[in-house]
PDB file of C-alpha atoms in Angstrom:
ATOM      1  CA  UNK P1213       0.000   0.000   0.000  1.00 35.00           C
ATOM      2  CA  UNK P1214       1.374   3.806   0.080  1.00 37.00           C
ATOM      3  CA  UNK P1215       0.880   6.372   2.745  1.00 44.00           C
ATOM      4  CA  UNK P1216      -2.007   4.965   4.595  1.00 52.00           C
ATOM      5  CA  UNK P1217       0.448   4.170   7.544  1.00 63.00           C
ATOM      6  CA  UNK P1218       2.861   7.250   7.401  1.00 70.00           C
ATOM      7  CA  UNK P1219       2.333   7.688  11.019  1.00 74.00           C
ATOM      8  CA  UNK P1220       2.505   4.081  12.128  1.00 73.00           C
ATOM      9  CA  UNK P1221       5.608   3.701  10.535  1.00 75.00           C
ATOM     10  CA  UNK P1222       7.509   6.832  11.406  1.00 82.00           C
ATOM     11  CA  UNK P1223       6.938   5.168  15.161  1.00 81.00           C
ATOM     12  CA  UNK P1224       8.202   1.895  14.511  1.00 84.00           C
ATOM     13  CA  UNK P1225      11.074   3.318  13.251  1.00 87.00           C
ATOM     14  CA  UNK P1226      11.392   5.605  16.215  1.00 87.00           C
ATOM     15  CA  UNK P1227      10.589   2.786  18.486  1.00 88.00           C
ATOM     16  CA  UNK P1228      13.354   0.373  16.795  1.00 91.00           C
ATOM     17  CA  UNK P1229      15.959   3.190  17.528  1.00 92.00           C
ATOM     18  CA  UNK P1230      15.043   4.055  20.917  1.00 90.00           C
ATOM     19  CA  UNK P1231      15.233   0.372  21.246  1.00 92.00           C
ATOM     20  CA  UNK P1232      18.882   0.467  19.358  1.00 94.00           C
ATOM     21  CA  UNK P1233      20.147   3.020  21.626  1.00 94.00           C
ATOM     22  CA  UNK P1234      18.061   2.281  24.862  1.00 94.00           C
ATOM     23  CA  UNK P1235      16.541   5.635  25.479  1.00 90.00           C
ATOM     24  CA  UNK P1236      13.970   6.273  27.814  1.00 90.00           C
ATOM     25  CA  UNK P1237      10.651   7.509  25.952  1.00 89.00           C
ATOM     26  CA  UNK P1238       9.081  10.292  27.551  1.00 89.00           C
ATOM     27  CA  UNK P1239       5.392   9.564  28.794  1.00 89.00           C
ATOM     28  CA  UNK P1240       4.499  12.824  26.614  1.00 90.00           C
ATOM     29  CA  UNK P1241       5.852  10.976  23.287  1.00 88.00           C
ATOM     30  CA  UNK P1242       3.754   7.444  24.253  1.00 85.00           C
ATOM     31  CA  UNK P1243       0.453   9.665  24.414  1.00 87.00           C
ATOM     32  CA  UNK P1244       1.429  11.632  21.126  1.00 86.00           C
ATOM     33  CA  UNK P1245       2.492   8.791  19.544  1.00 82.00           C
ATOM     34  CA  UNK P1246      -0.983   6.581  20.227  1.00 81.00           C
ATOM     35  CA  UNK P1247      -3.010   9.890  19.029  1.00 80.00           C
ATOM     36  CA  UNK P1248      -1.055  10.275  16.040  1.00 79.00           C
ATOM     37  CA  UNK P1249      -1.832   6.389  15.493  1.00 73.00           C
ATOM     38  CA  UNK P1250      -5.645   6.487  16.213  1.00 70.00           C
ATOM     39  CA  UNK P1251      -6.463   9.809  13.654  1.00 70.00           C
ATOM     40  CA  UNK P1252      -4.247   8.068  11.179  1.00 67.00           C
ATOM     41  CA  UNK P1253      -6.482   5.038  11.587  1.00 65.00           C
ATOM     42  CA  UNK P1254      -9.496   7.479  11.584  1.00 68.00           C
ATOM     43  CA  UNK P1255      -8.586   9.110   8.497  1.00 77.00           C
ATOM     44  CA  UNK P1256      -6.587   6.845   5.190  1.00 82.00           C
ATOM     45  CA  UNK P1257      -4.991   8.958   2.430  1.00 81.00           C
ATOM     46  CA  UNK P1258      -4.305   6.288  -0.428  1.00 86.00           C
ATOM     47  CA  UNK P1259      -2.563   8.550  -1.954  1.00 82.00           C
ATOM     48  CA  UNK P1260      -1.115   6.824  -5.844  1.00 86.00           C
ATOM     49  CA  UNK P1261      -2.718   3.130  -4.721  1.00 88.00           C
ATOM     50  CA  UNK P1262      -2.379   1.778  -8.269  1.00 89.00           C
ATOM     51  CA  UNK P1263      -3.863  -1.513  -7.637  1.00 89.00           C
ATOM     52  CA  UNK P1264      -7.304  -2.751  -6.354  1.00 87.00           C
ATOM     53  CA  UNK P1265      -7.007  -4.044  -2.112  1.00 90.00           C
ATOM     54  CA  UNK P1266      -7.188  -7.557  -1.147  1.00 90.00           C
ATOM     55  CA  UNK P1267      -9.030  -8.653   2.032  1.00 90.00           C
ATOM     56  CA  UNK P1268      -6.024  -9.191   3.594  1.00 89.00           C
ATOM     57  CA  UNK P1269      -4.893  -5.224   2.980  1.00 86.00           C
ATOM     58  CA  UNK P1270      -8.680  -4.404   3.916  1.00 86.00           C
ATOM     59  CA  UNK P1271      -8.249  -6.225   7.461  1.00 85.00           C
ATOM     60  CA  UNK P1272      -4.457  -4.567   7.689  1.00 80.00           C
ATOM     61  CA  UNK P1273      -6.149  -1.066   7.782  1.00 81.00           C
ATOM     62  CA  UNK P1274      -8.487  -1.740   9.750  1.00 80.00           C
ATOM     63  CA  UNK P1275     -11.878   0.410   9.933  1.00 85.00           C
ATOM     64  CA  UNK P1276     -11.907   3.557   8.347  1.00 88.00           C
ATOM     65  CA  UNK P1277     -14.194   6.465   8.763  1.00 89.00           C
ATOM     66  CA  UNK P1278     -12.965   9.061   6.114  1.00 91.00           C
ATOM     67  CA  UNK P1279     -11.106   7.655   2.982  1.00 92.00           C
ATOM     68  CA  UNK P1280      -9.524   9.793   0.673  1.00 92.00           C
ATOM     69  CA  UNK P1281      -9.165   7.328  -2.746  1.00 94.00           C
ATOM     70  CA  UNK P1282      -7.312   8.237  -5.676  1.00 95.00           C
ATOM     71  CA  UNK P1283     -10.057   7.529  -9.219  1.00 96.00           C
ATOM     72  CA  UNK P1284      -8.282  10.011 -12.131  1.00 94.00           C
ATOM     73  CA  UNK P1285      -6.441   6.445 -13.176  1.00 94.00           C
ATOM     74  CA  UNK P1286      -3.296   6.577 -15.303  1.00 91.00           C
ATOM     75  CA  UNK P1287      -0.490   6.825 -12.218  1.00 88.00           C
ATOM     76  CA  UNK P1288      -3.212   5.481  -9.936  1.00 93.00           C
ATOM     77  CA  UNK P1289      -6.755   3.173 -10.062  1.00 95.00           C
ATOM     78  CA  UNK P1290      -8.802   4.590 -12.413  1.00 95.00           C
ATOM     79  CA  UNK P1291     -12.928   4.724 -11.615  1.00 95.00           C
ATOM     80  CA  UNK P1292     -14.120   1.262 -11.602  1.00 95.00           C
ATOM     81  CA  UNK P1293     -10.929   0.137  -9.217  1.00 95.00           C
ATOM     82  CA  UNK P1294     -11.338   3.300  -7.337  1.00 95.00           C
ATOM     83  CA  UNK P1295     -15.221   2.103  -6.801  1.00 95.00           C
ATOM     84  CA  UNK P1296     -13.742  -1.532  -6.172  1.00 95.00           C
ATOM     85  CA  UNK P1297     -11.834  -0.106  -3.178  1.00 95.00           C
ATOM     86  CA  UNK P1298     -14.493   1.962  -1.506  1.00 95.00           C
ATOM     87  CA  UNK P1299     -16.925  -0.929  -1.540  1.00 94.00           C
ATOM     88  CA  UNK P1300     -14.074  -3.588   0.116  1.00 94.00           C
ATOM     89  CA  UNK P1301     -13.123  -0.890   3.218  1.00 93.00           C
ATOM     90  CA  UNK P1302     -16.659   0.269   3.691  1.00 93.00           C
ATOM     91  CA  UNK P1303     -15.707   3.817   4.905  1.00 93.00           C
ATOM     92  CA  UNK P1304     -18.021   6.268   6.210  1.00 93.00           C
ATOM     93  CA  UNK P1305     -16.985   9.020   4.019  1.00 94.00           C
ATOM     94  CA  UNK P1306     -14.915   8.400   0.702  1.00 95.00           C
ATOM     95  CA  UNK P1307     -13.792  11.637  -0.685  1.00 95.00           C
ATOM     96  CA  UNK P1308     -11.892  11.084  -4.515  1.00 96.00           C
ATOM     97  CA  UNK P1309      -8.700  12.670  -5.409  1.00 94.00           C
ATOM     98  CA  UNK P1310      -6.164  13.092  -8.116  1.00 93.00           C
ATOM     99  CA  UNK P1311      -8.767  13.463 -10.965  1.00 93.00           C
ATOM    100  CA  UNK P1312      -9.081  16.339 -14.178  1.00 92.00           C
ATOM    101  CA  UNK P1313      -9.621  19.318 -13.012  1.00 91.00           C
ATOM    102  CA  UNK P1314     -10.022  22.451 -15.284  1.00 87.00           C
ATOM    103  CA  UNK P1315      -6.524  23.661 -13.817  1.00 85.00           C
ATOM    104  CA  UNK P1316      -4.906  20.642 -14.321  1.00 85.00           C
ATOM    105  CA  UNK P1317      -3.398  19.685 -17.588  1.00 83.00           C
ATOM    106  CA  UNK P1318      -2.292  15.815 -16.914  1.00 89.00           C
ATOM    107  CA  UNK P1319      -3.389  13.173 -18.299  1.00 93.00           C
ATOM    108  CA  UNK P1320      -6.341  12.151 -15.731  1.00 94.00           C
ATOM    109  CA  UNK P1321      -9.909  10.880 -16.081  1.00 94.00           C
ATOM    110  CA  UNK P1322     -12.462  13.632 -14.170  1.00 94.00           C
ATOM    111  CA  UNK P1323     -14.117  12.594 -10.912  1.00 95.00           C
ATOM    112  CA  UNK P1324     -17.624  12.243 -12.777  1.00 95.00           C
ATOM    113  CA  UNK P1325     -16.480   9.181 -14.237  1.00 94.00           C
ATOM    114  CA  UNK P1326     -16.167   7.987 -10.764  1.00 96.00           C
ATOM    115  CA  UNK P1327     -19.281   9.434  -9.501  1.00 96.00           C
ATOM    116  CA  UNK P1328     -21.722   7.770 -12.500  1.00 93.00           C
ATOM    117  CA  UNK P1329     -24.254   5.392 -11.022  1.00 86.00           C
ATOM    118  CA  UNK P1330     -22.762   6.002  -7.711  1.00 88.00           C
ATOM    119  CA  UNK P1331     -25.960   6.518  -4.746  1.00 84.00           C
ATOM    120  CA  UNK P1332     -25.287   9.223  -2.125  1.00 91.00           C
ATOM    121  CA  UNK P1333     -22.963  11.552  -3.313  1.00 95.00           C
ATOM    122  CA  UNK P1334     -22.659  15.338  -1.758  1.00 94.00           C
ATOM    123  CA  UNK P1335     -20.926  17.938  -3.592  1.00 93.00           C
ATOM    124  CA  UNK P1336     -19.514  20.512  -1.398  1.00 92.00           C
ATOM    125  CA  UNK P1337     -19.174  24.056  -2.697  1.00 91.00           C
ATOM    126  CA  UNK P1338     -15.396  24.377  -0.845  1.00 89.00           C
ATOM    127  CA  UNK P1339     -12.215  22.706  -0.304  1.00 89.00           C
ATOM    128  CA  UNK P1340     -12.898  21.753   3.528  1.00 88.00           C
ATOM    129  CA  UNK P1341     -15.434  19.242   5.465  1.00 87.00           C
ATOM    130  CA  UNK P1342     -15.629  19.227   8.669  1.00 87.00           C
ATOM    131  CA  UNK P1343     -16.707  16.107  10.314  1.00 85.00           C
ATOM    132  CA  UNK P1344     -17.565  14.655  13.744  1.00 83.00           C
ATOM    133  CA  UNK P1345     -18.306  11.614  14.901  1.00 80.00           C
ATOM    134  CA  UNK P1346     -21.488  11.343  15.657  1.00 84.00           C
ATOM    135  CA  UNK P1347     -22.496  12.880  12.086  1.00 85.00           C
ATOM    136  CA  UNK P1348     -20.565  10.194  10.016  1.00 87.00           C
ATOM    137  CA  UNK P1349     -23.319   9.286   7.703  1.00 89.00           C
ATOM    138  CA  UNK P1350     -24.331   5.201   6.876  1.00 87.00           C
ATOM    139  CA  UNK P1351     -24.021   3.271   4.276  1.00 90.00           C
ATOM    140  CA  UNK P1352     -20.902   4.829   2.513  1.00 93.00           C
ATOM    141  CA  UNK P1353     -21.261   8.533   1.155  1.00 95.00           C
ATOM    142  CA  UNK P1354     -18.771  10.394  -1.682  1.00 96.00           C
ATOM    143  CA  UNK P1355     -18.041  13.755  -0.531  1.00 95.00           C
ATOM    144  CA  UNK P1356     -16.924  15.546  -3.608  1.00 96.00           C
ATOM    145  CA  UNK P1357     -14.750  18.835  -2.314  1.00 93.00           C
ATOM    146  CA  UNK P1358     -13.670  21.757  -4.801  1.00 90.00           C
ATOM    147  CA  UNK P1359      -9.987  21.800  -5.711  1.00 85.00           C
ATOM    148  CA  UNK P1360      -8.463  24.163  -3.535  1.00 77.00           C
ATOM    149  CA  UNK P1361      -6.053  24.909  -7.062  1.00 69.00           C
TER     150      UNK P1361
END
């Protein structure tokens, strides 16, 4: 997979070397270190996934409630595996990225490709969503945001 564990394994590497050089871990670092972990967990960023997920990736992240899924294909899944990937992790929220936009000039499908035939889908008129727990909507619904560029 790509960054959907930046966090996770920025402390395993910390961990091994505090291990290496037996260093005492402050209790501040523990605490940062498991909050870091659980909004990681909370939030995925897919970032160029190029291939569909198997079960056993699906069970390695764990539940998500806000996936952000690449769909413009060409460097990463296109659509359909974009759509194959939201249905196999379930998320509350899937919001696409890395599609045609009218200022981008790369060779990328647009998100409406992604969107077609697709149930509960909310375009929002800006770049940010904010989201809280208790609103996380059921079954699965595609927040489209505007491109901040």
């Amino acid at each position: 997979l790509t960054a959907e564990a930046t966090v996770a394994h920025a402390i395993a590497f910390a961990r091994a070397t505090e291990a290496a050089l037996r260093c005492d871990i402050p209790p501040r670092a523990i605490v940062v270190r498991a909050v870091m972990g659980e909004l990681e967990r909370i939030a995925c960023h897919l970032g160029d996934l190029g291939h569909e997920l198997t079960a056993e990736d699906a069970i390695a992240l764990g539940p998500i409630s806000v996936l952000l899924v690449p769909v413009g294909g060409n460097y990463t899944v296109d659509a359909e595996g974009a759509a194959a990937v939201v249905e196999r992790l379930r998320p509350a929220i899937a919001i696409p990225m890395h599609y045609r936009t009218p200022k981008t000039n790369l060779p990328l499908a647009s998100v409406d490709e992604f969107l077609a035939g697709r149930g509960r889908v909310r375009q929002v008129s800006g770049s940010e969503l904010e989201i809280s727990a208790d609103s996380l909507p059921e079954p699965t619904e595609i927040v489209v945001l505007q491109p901040a560029l």
